[in-house]
PDB file of C-alpha atoms in Angstrom:
ATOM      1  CA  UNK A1169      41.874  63.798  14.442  1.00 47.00           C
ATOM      2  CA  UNK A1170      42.688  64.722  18.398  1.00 50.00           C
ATOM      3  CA  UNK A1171      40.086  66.661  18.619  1.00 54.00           C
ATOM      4  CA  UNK A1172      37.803  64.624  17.692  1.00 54.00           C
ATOM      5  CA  UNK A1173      38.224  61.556  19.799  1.00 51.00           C
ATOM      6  CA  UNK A1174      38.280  64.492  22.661  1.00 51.00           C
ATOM      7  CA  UNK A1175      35.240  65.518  22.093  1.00 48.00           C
ATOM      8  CA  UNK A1176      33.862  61.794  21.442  1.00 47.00           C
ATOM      9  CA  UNK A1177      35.446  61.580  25.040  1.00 46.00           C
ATOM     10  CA  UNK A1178      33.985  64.103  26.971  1.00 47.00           C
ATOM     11  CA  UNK A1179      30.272  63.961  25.143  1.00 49.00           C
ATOM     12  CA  UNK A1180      30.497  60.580  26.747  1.00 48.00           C
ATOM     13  CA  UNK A1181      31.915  61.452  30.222  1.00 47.00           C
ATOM     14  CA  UNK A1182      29.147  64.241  29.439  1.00 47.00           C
ATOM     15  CA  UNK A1183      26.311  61.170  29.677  1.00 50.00           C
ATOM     16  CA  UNK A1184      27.657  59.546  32.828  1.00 58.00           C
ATOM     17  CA  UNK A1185      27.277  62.994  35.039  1.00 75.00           C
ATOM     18  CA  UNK A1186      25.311  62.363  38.083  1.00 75.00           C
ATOM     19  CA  UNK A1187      22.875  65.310  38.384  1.00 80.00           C
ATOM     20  CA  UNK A1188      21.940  67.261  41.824  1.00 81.00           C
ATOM     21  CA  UNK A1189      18.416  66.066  40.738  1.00 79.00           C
ATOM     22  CA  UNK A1190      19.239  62.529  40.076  1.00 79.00           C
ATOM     23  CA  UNK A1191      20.645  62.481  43.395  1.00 83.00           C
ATOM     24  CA  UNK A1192      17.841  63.865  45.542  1.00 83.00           C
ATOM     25  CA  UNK A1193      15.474  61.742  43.702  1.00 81.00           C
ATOM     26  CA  UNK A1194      17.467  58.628  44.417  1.00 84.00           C
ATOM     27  CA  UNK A1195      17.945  59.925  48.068  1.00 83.00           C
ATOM     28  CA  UNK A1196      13.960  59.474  48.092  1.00 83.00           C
ATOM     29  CA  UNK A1197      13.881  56.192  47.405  1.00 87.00           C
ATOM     30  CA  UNK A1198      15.190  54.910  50.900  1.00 88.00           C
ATOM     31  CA  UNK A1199      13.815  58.013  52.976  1.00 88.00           C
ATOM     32  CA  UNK A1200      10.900  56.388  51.780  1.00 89.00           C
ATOM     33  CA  UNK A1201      11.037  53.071  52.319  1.00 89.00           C
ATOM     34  CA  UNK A1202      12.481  53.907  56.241  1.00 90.00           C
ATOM     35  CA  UNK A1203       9.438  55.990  56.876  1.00 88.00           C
ATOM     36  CA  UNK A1204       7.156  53.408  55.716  1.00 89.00           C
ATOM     37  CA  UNK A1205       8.992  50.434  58.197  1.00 88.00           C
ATOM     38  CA  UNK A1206       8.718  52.763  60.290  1.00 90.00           C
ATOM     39  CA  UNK A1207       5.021  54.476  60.526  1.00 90.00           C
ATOM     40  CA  UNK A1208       3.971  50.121  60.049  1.00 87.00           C
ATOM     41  CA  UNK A1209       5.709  49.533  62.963  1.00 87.00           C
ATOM     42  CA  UNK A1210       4.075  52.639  65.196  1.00 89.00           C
ATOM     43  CA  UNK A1211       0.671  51.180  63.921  1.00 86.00           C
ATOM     44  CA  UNK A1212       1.842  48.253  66.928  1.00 85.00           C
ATOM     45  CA  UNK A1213       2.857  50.586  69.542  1.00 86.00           C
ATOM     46  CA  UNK A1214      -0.423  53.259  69.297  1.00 85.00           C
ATOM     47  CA  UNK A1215      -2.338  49.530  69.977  1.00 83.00           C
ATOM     48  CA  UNK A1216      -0.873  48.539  72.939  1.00 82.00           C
ATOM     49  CA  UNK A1217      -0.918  51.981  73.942  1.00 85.00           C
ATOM     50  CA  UNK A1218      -4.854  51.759  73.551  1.00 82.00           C
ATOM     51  CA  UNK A1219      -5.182  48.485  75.491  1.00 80.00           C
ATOM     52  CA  UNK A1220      -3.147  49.528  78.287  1.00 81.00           C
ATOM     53  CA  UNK A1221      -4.900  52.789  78.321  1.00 82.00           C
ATOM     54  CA  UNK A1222      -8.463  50.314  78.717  1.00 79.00           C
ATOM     55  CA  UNK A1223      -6.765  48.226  81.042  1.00 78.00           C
ATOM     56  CA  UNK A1224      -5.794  51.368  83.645  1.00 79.00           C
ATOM     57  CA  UNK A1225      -8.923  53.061  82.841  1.00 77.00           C
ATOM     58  CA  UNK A1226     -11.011  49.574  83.794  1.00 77.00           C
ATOM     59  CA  UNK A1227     -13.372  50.275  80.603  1.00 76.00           C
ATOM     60  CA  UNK A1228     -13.628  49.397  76.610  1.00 75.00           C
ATOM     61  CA  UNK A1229     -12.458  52.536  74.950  1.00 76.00           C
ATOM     62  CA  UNK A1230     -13.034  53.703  71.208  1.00 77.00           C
ATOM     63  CA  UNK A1231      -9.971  52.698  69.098  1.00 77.00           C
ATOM     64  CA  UNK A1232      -7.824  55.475  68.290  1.00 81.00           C
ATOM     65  CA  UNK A1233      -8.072  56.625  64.479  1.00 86.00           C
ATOM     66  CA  UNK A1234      -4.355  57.693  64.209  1.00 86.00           C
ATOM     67  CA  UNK A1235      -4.033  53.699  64.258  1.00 85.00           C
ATOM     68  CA  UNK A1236      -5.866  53.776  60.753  1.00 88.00           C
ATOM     69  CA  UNK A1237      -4.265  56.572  59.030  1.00 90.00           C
ATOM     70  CA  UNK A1238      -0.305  55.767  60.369  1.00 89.00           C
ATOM     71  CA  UNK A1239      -1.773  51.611  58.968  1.00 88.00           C
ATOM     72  CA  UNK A1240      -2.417  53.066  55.431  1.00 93.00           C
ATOM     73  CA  UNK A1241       0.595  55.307  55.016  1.00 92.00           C
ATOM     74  CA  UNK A1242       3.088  52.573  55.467  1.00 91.00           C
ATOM     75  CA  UNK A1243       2.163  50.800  52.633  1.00 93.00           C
ATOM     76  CA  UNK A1244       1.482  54.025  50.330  1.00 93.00           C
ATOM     77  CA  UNK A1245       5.260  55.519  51.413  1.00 92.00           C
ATOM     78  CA  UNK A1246       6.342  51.898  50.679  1.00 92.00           C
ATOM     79  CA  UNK A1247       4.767  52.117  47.237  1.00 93.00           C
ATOM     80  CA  UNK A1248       5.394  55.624  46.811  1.00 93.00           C
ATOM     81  CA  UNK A1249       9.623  54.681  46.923  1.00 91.00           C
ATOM     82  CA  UNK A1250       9.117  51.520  44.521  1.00 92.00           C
ATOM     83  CA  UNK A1251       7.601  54.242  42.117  1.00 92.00           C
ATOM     84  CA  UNK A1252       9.956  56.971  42.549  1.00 90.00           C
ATOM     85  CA  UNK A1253      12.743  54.034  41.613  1.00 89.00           C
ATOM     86  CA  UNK A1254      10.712  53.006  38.379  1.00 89.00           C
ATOM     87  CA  UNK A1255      10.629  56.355  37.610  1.00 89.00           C
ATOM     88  CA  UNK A1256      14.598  57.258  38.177  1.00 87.00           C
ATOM     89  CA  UNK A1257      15.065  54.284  36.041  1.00 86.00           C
ATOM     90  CA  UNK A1258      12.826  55.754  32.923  1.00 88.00           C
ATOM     91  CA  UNK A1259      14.473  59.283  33.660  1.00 86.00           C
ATOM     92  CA  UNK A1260      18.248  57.806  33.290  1.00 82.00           C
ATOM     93  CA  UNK A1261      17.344  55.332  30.701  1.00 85.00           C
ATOM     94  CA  UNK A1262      15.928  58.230  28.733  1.00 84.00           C
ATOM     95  CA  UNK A1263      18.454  61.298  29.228  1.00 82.00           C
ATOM     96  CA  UNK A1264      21.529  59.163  29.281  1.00 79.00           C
ATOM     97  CA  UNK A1265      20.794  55.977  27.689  1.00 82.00           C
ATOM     98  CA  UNK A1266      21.926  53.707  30.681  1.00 79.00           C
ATOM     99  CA  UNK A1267      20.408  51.658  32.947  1.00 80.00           C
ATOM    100  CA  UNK A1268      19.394  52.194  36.092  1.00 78.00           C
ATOM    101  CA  UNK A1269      22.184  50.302  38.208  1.00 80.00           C
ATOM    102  CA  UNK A1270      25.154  52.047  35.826  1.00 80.00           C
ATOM    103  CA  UNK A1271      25.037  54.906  38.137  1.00 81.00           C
ATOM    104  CA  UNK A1272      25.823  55.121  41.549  1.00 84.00           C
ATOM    105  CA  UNK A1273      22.525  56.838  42.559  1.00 83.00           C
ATOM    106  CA  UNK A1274      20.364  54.687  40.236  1.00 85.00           C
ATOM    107  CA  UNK A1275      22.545  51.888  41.842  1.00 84.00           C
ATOM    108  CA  UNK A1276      21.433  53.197  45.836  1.00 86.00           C
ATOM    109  CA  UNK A1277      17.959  53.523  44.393  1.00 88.00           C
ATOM    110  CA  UNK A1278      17.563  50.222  42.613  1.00 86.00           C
ATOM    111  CA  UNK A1279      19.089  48.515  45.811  1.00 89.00           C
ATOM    112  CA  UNK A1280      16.925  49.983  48.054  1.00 89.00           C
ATOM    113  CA  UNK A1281      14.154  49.091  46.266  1.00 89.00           C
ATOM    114  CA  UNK A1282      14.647  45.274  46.485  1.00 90.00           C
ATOM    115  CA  UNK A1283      15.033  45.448  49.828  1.00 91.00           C
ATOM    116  CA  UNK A1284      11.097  47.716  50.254  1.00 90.00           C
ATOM    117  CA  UNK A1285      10.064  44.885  48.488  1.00 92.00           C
ATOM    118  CA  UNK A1286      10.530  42.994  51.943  1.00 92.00           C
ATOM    119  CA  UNK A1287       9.259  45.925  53.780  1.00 92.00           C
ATOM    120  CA  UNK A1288       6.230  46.609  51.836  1.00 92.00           C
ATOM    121  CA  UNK A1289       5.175  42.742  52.755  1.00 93.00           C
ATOM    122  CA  UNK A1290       5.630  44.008  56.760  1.00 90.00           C
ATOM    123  CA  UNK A1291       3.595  46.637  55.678  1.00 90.00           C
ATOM    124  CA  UNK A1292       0.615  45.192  54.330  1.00 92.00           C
ATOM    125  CA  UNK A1293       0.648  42.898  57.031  1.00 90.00           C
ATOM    126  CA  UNK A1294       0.034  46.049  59.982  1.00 89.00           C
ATOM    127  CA  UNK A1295      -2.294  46.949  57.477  1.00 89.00           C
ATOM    128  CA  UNK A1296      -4.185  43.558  57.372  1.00 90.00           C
ATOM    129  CA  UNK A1297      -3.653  43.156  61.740  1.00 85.00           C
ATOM    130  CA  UNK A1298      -5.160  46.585  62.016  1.00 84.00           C
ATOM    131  CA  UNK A1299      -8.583  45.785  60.334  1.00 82.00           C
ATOM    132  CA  UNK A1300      -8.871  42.465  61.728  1.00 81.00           C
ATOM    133  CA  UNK A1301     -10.610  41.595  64.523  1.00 74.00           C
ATOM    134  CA  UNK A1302      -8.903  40.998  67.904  1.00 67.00           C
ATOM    135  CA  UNK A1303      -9.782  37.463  69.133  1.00 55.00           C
ATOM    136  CA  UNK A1304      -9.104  38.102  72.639  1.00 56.00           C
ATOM    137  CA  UNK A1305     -10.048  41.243  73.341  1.00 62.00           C
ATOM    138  CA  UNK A1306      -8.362  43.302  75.994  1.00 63.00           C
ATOM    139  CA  UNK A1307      -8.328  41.665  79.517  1.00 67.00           C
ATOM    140  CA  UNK A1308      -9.529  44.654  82.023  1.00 64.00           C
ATOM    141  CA  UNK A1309      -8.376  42.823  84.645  1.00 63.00           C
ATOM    142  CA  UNK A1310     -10.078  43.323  88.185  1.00 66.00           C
ATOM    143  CA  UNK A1311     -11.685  46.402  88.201  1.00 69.00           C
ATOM    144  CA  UNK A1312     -14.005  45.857  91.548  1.00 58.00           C
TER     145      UNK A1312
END
């Protein structure tokens, strides 16, 4: 009867391993959502970069298309991390029968991902400045 409840004990300690893979995966999640915040947030600098570039050269110059591509990829990483998460989730939920939060790196993951819920909002708003028009235009300042 010992051995038994022994091995009813470590089948279950079995389940609650945390994997090498379950760890890099819910590593992603954040690495993710940090490069997102933070490719958004070079969308703002490669713009004033452009204008002051106008303003020195005293002449309207063709907007860069790095701008573009650096505008889409925030939201996609942002995305890309919420997925990965879902994903985790289904992967524990399935091999081990728990939920996502009942291990430590399903735990990092799922918290994480609240918080790129945030970001991915800052996100699609770079995304939304970068196609819109700007009102005022550069000022060239006086270039006589």
């Amino acid at each position: 009867m010992e051995t038994s409840s022994s091995a009813a004990v470590s089948g279950a300690a079995q389940d609650r391993t945390v994997t090498p893979g379950m760890v890099l995966t819910a590593l992603l999640v954040p690495v993710m959502a940090v490069l997102g915040v933070v490719t958004s947030l070079r969308v703002e600098d490669i713009d004033m970069d452009w204008v002051h570039r106008q303003q020195a050269a005293c002449r309207h110059m063709p907007f860069p298309k790095m701008e573009y591509v650096l505008a889409w990829s925030g939201p996609l990483l942002g995305l890309a991390a919420m997925t990965v998460c879902v994903l985790l989730g289904r992967w524990i939920r399935r091999r081990r029968g728990l939920r996502l939060w009942d291990t430590w790196p399903g735990l990092l993951a799922f918290v994480c991902a609240m918080f790129n819920v945030l970001a991915i909002l800052l996100e699609l708003f770079m995304l939304w400045t970068t196609y819109s028009p700007d009102v005022s235009m550069p000022i060239l300042g006086d270039c006589g």
